[in-house]
Structures are given as C-alpha cells and as structure tokens.
C-alpha cells in the first residue's frame, strides 16, 4: 500500500486512494470515492459516496465532504468548515443524490475554519474564504471573501497574501491585473 490509513478509520469498497495520501484517526471514506496523491485527511473527516478529491488536497479535522462536492487539486479545507448538498432539506422528504446541488472548489482555493459553503456554488481558483464566512454565491478566482453572507473584500495572491491596490504581492512579487472584475496574473 502506497498510502497511510490509521487503524481507527474505515475505507469502504470501491475507493481509489492516491500514492502518499494520509488518512488519520476516525475517518470514514464511503464507496465510489476517488482521492488523489499526497492528500491529508485530518481526524474525523467524512467523505461521502462518489466524491472526487484532487491531488495535494488538505482536509483538516471535523470536515464532511458530502456527495455532490468536488475538490480540485491543492484545495485547503480548514478545521470544522461545512459543505452542504441540499438547499431545502427535509427529514420526512429525502431527495437523495438526484436532489443534490453540485459544489465545485477549484484549484488552489482555501476555505477557512468554520466557514460554510452553501451548495450549488463554485469557488474559483486560488480564492480564499475567511474563517466563519458563509458562501451563498459563486466566488471569482483569487477573491478574498468574508462575512455572513460572504462578500468580496479584496483579492489574494496565489501565495495567499492579500493584495494591495497596486495588485502586486508584497511577499512573492507576482503582479496581477483586473478586467471585467476578474483578476489575472500579468
């Protein structure tokens, strides 16, 4: 086996786990899941049926990745953040997978601790969601989002540093430009 699964975790049948991935204490990975290479699933992570997780993804403690959620490469999910998959849940009237709304978290995006991602939305590449934010709509690439509901409060560099008005990173010196409210690297 070229990956690590702690003895307290459960991995169902028909699961693909990439080389170098580590699945820590008390996790459950359900059937049909695909997890890429060099991922880390912290304590008490639940990955529901048929979820796709890219390479280099870090899912911190106490996160459930529900069916209908897809995480592209190098996504970061902070401790106790929440995904949803049903906009109008009822215990008495379950819809099942046909009623789930898709959520896509694109390459390199980060979601802070205790943030909530309402289903049916896409979080753009390298976007950063602040701790405790509640995302209720699509998030542009490189956007820095905060609040309830989350609003864009700025832009963030690929390396994670919030950008000033000149759109040049003070840390790695990448330069960006905006066009039609989209940030692009120069």
PDB file of C-alpha atoms in Angstrom:
ATOM      1  CA  UNK A   1       0.000   0.000   0.000  1.00  0.00           C
ATOM      2  CA  UNK A   2       1.455   3.370  -1.030  1.00  0.00           C
ATOM      3  CA  UNK A   3      -0.793   5.426   1.272  1.00  0.00           C
ATOM      4  CA  UNK A   4      -1.495   5.515   5.020  1.00  0.00           C
ATOM      5  CA  UNK A   5      -4.831   4.830   6.742  1.00  0.00           C
ATOM      6  CA  UNK A   6      -4.977   4.936  10.534  1.00  0.00           C
ATOM      7  CA  UNK A   7      -6.396   1.743  12.081  1.00  0.00           C
ATOM      8  CA  UNK A   8      -9.371   3.661  13.545  1.00  0.00           C
ATOM      9  CA  UNK A   9     -10.600   4.749  10.091  1.00  0.00           C
ATOM     10  CA  UNK A  10     -12.999   2.957   7.728  1.00  0.00           C
ATOM     11  CA  UNK A  11     -12.490   2.751   3.981  1.00  0.00           C
ATOM     12  CA  UNK A  12     -15.445   1.270   2.079  1.00  0.00           C
ATOM     13  CA  UNK A  13     -15.128  -0.873  -1.051  1.00  0.00           C
ATOM     14  CA  UNK A  14     -14.629   0.693  -4.480  1.00  0.00           C
ATOM     15  CA  UNK A  15     -12.431   3.562  -3.234  1.00  0.00           C
ATOM     16  CA  UNK A  16      -9.327   4.852  -5.012  1.00  0.00           C
ATOM     17  CA  UNK A  17      -6.616   6.438  -2.854  1.00  0.00           C
ATOM     18  CA  UNK A  18      -3.525   8.003  -4.427  1.00  0.00           C
ATOM     19  CA  UNK A  19       0.088   7.447  -3.502  1.00  0.00           C
ATOM     20  CA  UNK A  20       1.361   9.341  -0.471  1.00  0.00           C
ATOM     21  CA  UNK A  21      -2.098  10.197   0.878  1.00  0.00           C
ATOM     22  CA  UNK A  22      -2.588  10.076   4.659  1.00  0.00           C
ATOM     23  CA  UNK A  23      -5.949   9.390   6.302  1.00  0.00           C
ATOM     24  CA  UNK A  24      -5.800   9.990  10.038  1.00  0.00           C
ATOM     25  CA  UNK A  25      -7.901   8.980  13.075  1.00  0.00           C
ATOM     26  CA  UNK A  26     -11.647   8.241  12.964  1.00  0.00           C
ATOM     27  CA  UNK A  27     -12.242   8.988   9.267  1.00  0.00           C
ATOM     28  CA  UNK A  28     -14.821   7.311   7.030  1.00  0.00           C
ATOM     29  CA  UNK A  29     -14.377   7.213   3.254  1.00  0.00           C
ATOM     30  CA  UNK A  30     -17.527   5.927   1.525  1.00  0.00           C
ATOM     31  CA  UNK A  31     -17.898   3.883  -1.663  1.00  0.00           C
ATOM     32  CA  UNK A  32     -17.067   5.342  -5.057  1.00  0.00           C
ATOM     33  CA  UNK A  33     -14.686   7.995  -3.683  1.00  0.00           C
ATOM     34  CA  UNK A  34     -11.548   8.982  -5.584  1.00  0.00           C
ATOM     35  CA  UNK A  35      -8.766  10.651  -3.611  1.00  0.00           C
ATOM     36  CA  UNK A  36      -5.656  11.901  -5.394  1.00  0.00           C
ATOM     37  CA  UNK A  37      -1.999  11.697  -4.460  1.00  0.00           C
ATOM     38  CA  UNK A  38      -0.361  13.380  -1.445  1.00  0.00           C
ATOM     39  CA  UNK A  39      -3.609  14.362   0.259  1.00  0.00           C
ATOM     40  CA  UNK A  40      -4.128  14.675   4.004  1.00  0.00           C
ATOM     41  CA  UNK A  41      -7.428  13.933   5.734  1.00  0.00           C
ATOM     42  CA  UNK A  42      -7.318  15.032   9.380  1.00  0.00           C
ATOM     43  CA  UNK A  43      -9.097  13.479  12.329  1.00  0.00           C
ATOM     44  CA  UNK A  44     -12.833  12.786  11.991  1.00  0.00           C
ATOM     45  CA  UNK A  45     -13.163  13.534   8.265  1.00  0.00           C
ATOM     46  CA  UNK A  46     -16.145  12.004   6.463  1.00  0.00           C
ATOM     47  CA  UNK A  47     -16.068  11.689   2.654  1.00  0.00           C
ATOM     48  CA  UNK A  48     -19.459  10.682   1.259  1.00  0.00           C
ATOM     49  CA  UNK A  49     -20.273   8.485  -1.729  1.00  0.00           C
ATOM     50  CA  UNK A  50     -18.835   9.297  -5.148  1.00  0.00           C
ATOM     51  CA  UNK A  51     -16.832  12.379  -4.118  1.00  0.00           C
ATOM     52  CA  UNK A  52     -13.759  13.319  -6.185  1.00  0.00           C
ATOM     53  CA  UNK A  53     -10.777  14.836  -4.400  1.00  0.00           C
ATOM     54  CA  UNK A  54      -7.759  16.012  -6.417  1.00  0.00           C
ATOM     55  CA  UNK A  55      -4.042  15.813  -5.655  1.00  0.00           C
ATOM     56  CA  UNK A  56      -2.408  17.653  -2.756  1.00  0.00           C
ATOM     57  CA  UNK A  57      -5.712  18.411  -1.004  1.00  0.00           C
ATOM     58  CA  UNK A  58      -5.641  19.095   2.746  1.00  0.00           C
ATOM     59  CA  UNK A  59      -8.839  18.489   4.688  1.00  0.00           C
ATOM     60  CA  UNK A  60      -8.459  19.477   8.330  1.00  0.00           C
ATOM     61  CA  UNK A  61     -10.225  17.915  11.342  1.00  0.00           C
ATOM     62  CA  UNK A  62     -14.018  17.560  11.574  1.00  0.00           C
ATOM     63  CA  UNK A  63     -14.945  18.186   7.932  1.00  0.00           C
ATOM     64  CA  UNK A  64     -17.622  16.286   5.991  1.00  0.00           C
ATOM     65  CA  UNK A  65     -17.296  16.339   2.212  1.00  0.00           C
ATOM     66  CA  UNK A  66     -20.789  15.412   1.046  1.00  0.00           C
ATOM     67  CA  UNK A  67     -21.877  13.790  -2.189  1.00  0.00           C
ATOM     68  CA  UNK A  68     -22.085  16.451  -4.893  1.00  0.00           C
ATOM     69  CA  UNK A  69     -18.905  18.234  -3.741  1.00  0.00           C
ATOM     70  CA  UNK A  70     -15.745  18.138  -5.880  1.00  0.00           C
ATOM     71  CA  UNK A  71     -12.353  19.382  -4.697  1.00  0.00           C
ATOM     72  CA  UNK A  72      -9.768  20.082  -7.399  1.00  0.00           C
ATOM     73  CA  UNK A  73      -6.005  19.879  -6.803  1.00  0.00           C
ATOM     74  CA  UNK A  74      -4.401  21.717  -3.843  1.00  0.00           C
ATOM     75  CA  UNK A  75      -7.651  22.762  -2.170  1.00  0.00           C
ATOM     76  CA  UNK A  76      -7.411  23.525   1.570  1.00  0.00           C
ATOM     77  CA  UNK A  77     -10.420  22.880   3.828  1.00  0.00           C
ATOM     78  CA  UNK A  78      -9.936  24.410   7.295  1.00  0.00           C
ATOM     79  CA  UNK A  79     -10.985  22.790  10.577  1.00  0.00           C
ATOM     80  CA  UNK A  80     -14.726  22.261  11.065  1.00  0.00           C
ATOM     81  CA  UNK A  81     -15.723  24.025   7.832  1.00  0.00           C
ATOM     82  CA  UNK A  82     -19.047  22.845   6.376  1.00  0.00           C
ATOM     83  CA  UNK A  83     -20.271  21.826   2.942  1.00  0.00           C
ATOM     84  CA  UNK A  84     -23.967  21.339   2.173  1.00  0.00           C
ATOM     85  CA  UNK A  85     -25.601  19.474  -0.708  1.00  0.00           C
ATOM     86  CA  UNK A  86     -29.345  20.172  -0.410  1.00  0.00           C
ATOM     87  CA  UNK A  87     -30.894  23.655  -0.465  1.00  0.00           C
ATOM     88  CA  UNK A  88     -34.218  22.557   1.020  1.00  0.00           C
ATOM     89  CA  UNK A  89     -33.627  19.507   3.226  1.00  0.00           C
ATOM     90  CA  UNK A  90     -36.470  17.709   4.964  1.00  0.00           C
ATOM     91  CA  UNK A  91     -36.038  14.613   7.068  1.00  0.00           C
ATOM     92  CA  UNK A  92     -39.503  13.377   6.111  1.00  0.00           C
ATOM     93  CA  UNK A  93     -38.974  14.008   2.369  1.00  0.00           C
ATOM     94  CA  UNK A  94     -35.415  12.991   1.470  1.00  0.00           C
ATOM     95  CA  UNK A  95     -34.425  13.658  -2.152  1.00  0.00           C
ATOM     96  CA  UNK A  96     -31.322  11.502  -2.371  1.00  0.00           C
ATOM     97  CA  UNK A  97     -28.475  12.127  -4.815  1.00  0.00           C
ATOM     98  CA  UNK A  98     -30.800  13.278  -7.620  1.00  0.00           C
ATOM     99  CA  UNK A  99     -31.708  16.323  -5.497  1.00  0.00           C
ATOM    100  CA  UNK A 100     -28.168  17.310  -4.512  1.00  0.00           C
ATOM    101  CA  UNK A 101     -26.703  20.542  -5.869  1.00  0.00           C
ATOM    102  CA  UNK A 102     -23.118  20.374  -7.145  1.00  0.00           C
ATOM    103  CA  UNK A 103     -20.390  22.370  -5.421  1.00  0.00           C
ATOM    104  CA  UNK A 104     -17.008  22.811  -7.114  1.00  0.00           C
ATOM    105  CA  UNK A 105     -13.932  24.093  -5.302  1.00  0.00           C
ATOM    106  CA  UNK A 106     -11.328  24.921  -7.930  1.00  0.00           C
ATOM    107  CA  UNK A 107      -7.552  24.553  -7.990  1.00  0.00           C
ATOM    108  CA  UNK A 108      -5.677  26.029  -5.043  1.00  0.00           C
ATOM    109  CA  UNK A 109      -8.689  27.572  -3.262  1.00  0.00           C
ATOM    110  CA  UNK A 110      -8.666  27.786   0.549  1.00  0.00           C
ATOM    111  CA  UNK A 111     -11.625  27.660   2.919  1.00  0.00           C
ATOM    112  CA  UNK A 112     -11.093  28.880   6.487  1.00  0.00           C
ATOM    113  CA  UNK A 113     -12.105  27.253   9.755  1.00  0.00           C
ATOM    114  CA  UNK A 114     -15.844  27.131  10.483  1.00  0.00           C
ATOM    115  CA  UNK A 115     -16.802  28.581   7.082  1.00  0.00           C
ATOM    116  CA  UNK A 116     -19.979  27.270   5.435  1.00  0.00           C
ATOM    117  CA  UNK A 117     -20.258  26.648   1.694  1.00  0.00           C
ATOM    118  CA  UNK A 118     -23.889  26.571   0.569  1.00  0.00           C
ATOM    119  CA  UNK A 119     -24.313  24.024  -2.226  1.00  0.00           C
ATOM    120  CA  UNK A 120     -24.728  24.854  -5.889  1.00  0.00           C
ATOM    121  CA  UNK A 121     -21.803  27.273  -5.993  1.00  0.00           C
ATOM    122  CA  UNK A 122     -18.312  27.325  -7.474  1.00  0.00           C
ATOM    123  CA  UNK A 123     -15.286  28.691  -5.652  1.00  0.00           C
ATOM    124  CA  UNK A 124     -12.730  29.954  -8.175  1.00  0.00           C
ATOM    125  CA  UNK A 125      -9.042  29.132  -8.441  1.00  0.00           C
ATOM    126  CA  UNK A 126      -6.848  30.470  -5.611  1.00  0.00           C
ATOM    127  CA  UNK A 127      -9.847  32.114  -3.900  1.00  0.00           C
ATOM    128  CA  UNK A 128      -9.669  32.454  -0.126  1.00  0.00           C
ATOM    129  CA  UNK A 129     -12.715  32.141   2.123  1.00  0.00           C
ATOM    130  CA  UNK A 130     -12.248  33.698   5.581  1.00  0.00           C
ATOM    131  CA  UNK A 131     -12.919  31.733   8.746  1.00  0.00           C
ATOM    132  CA  UNK A 132     -16.603  31.787   9.668  1.00  0.00           C
ATOM    133  CA  UNK A 133     -17.769  33.127   6.294  1.00  0.00           C
ATOM    134  CA  UNK A 134     -20.961  31.802   4.684  1.00  0.00           C
ATOM    135  CA  UNK A 135     -20.646  31.458   0.902  1.00  0.00           C
ATOM    136  CA  UNK A 136     -24.041  31.787  -0.808  1.00  0.00           C
ATOM    137  CA  UNK A 137     -22.959  32.536  -4.399  1.00  0.00           C
ATOM    138  CA  UNK A 138     -20.167  31.803  -6.862  1.00  0.00           C
ATOM    139  CA  UNK A 139     -16.741  33.135  -5.867  1.00  0.00           C
ATOM    140  CA  UNK A 140     -14.386  34.601  -8.502  1.00  0.00           C
ATOM    141  CA  UNK A 141     -10.841  33.319  -8.895  1.00  0.00           C
ATOM    142  CA  UNK A 142      -8.389  34.990  -6.442  1.00  0.00           C
ATOM    143  CA  UNK A 143     -11.268  36.626  -4.498  1.00  0.00           C
ATOM    144  CA  UNK A 144     -10.917  37.218  -0.761  1.00  0.00           C
ATOM    145  CA  UNK A 145     -14.331  36.586   0.804  1.00  0.00           C
ATOM    146  CA  UNK A 146     -15.504  37.306   4.362  1.00  0.00           C
ATOM    147  CA  UNK A 147     -18.700  37.771   6.348  1.00  0.00           C
ATOM    148  CA  UNK A 148     -22.227  36.415   6.593  1.00  0.00           C
ATOM    149  CA  UNK A 149     -23.229  36.232   3.830  1.00  0.00           C
ATOM    150  CA  UNK A 150     -19.728  36.299   2.352  1.00  0.00           C
ATOM    151  CA  UNK A 151     -18.823  39.364   0.322  1.00  0.00           C
ATOM    152  CA  UNK A 152     -15.670  40.056  -1.618  1.00  0.00           C
ATOM    153  CA  UNK A 153     -13.376  42.279   0.437  1.00  0.00           C
ATOM    154  CA  UNK A 154     -10.369  42.158  -1.868  1.00  0.00           C
ATOM    155  CA  UNK A 155      -8.060  39.975  -3.893  1.00  0.00           C
ATOM    156  CA  UNK A 156      -5.471  37.450  -2.779  1.00  0.00           C
ATOM    157  CA  UNK A 157      -2.240  36.303  -4.401  1.00  0.00           C
ATOM    158  CA  UNK A 158      -1.639  32.708  -5.393  1.00  0.00           C
ATOM    159  CA  UNK A 159       0.751  32.505  -2.423  1.00  0.00           C
ATOM    160  CA  UNK A 160      -2.045  33.560  -0.031  1.00  0.00           C
ATOM    161  CA  UNK A 161      -1.123  37.183   0.710  1.00  0.00           C
ATOM    162  CA  UNK A 162      -3.946  39.763   0.396  1.00  0.00           C
ATOM    163  CA  UNK A 163      -3.170  42.182  -2.426  1.00  0.00           C
ATOM    164  CA  UNK A 164      -2.982  45.974  -2.048  1.00  0.00           C
ATOM    165  CA  UNK A 165      -4.424  48.421  -4.584  1.00  0.00           C
ATOM    166  CA  UNK A 166      -1.401  48.095  -6.902  1.00  0.00           C
ATOM    167  CA  UNK A 167      -2.193  44.341  -7.232  1.00  0.00           C
ATOM    168  CA  UNK A 168       1.453  43.405  -6.633  1.00  0.00           C
ATOM    169  CA  UNK A 169       2.171  40.815  -3.961  1.00  0.00           C
ATOM    170  CA  UNK A 170       4.341  42.157  -1.160  1.00  0.00           C
ATOM    171  CA  UNK A 171       5.643  38.643  -0.458  1.00  0.00           C
ATOM    172  CA  UNK A 172       6.351  36.867  -3.771  1.00  0.00           C
ATOM    173  CA  UNK A 173       6.138  39.939  -6.069  1.00  0.00           C
ATOM    174  CA  UNK A 174       3.635  38.404  -8.511  1.00  0.00           C
ATOM    175  CA  UNK A 175       1.740  41.097 -10.377  1.00  0.00           C
ATOM    176  CA  UNK A 176      -1.921  40.986 -11.365  1.00  0.00           C
ATOM    177  CA  UNK A 177      -4.398  42.969 -13.406  1.00  0.00           C
ATOM    178  CA  UNK A 178      -8.200  43.162 -13.333  1.00  0.00           C
ATOM    179  CA  UNK A 179     -10.517  43.068 -16.296  1.00  0.00           C
ATOM    180  CA  UNK A 180     -14.314  42.740 -16.039  1.00  0.00           C
ATOM    181  CA  UNK A 181     -13.945  42.160 -12.279  1.00  0.00           C
ATOM    182  CA  UNK A 182     -11.608  39.203 -12.885  1.00  0.00           C
ATOM    183  CA  UNK A 183      -8.073  39.045 -11.530  1.00  0.00           C
ATOM    184  CA  UNK A 184      -5.387  37.625 -13.800  1.00  0.00           C
ATOM    185  CA  UNK A 185      -1.654  37.244 -13.358  1.00  0.00           C
ATOM    186  CA  UNK A 186       0.366  39.592 -15.610  1.00  0.00           C
TER     187      UNK A 186
END
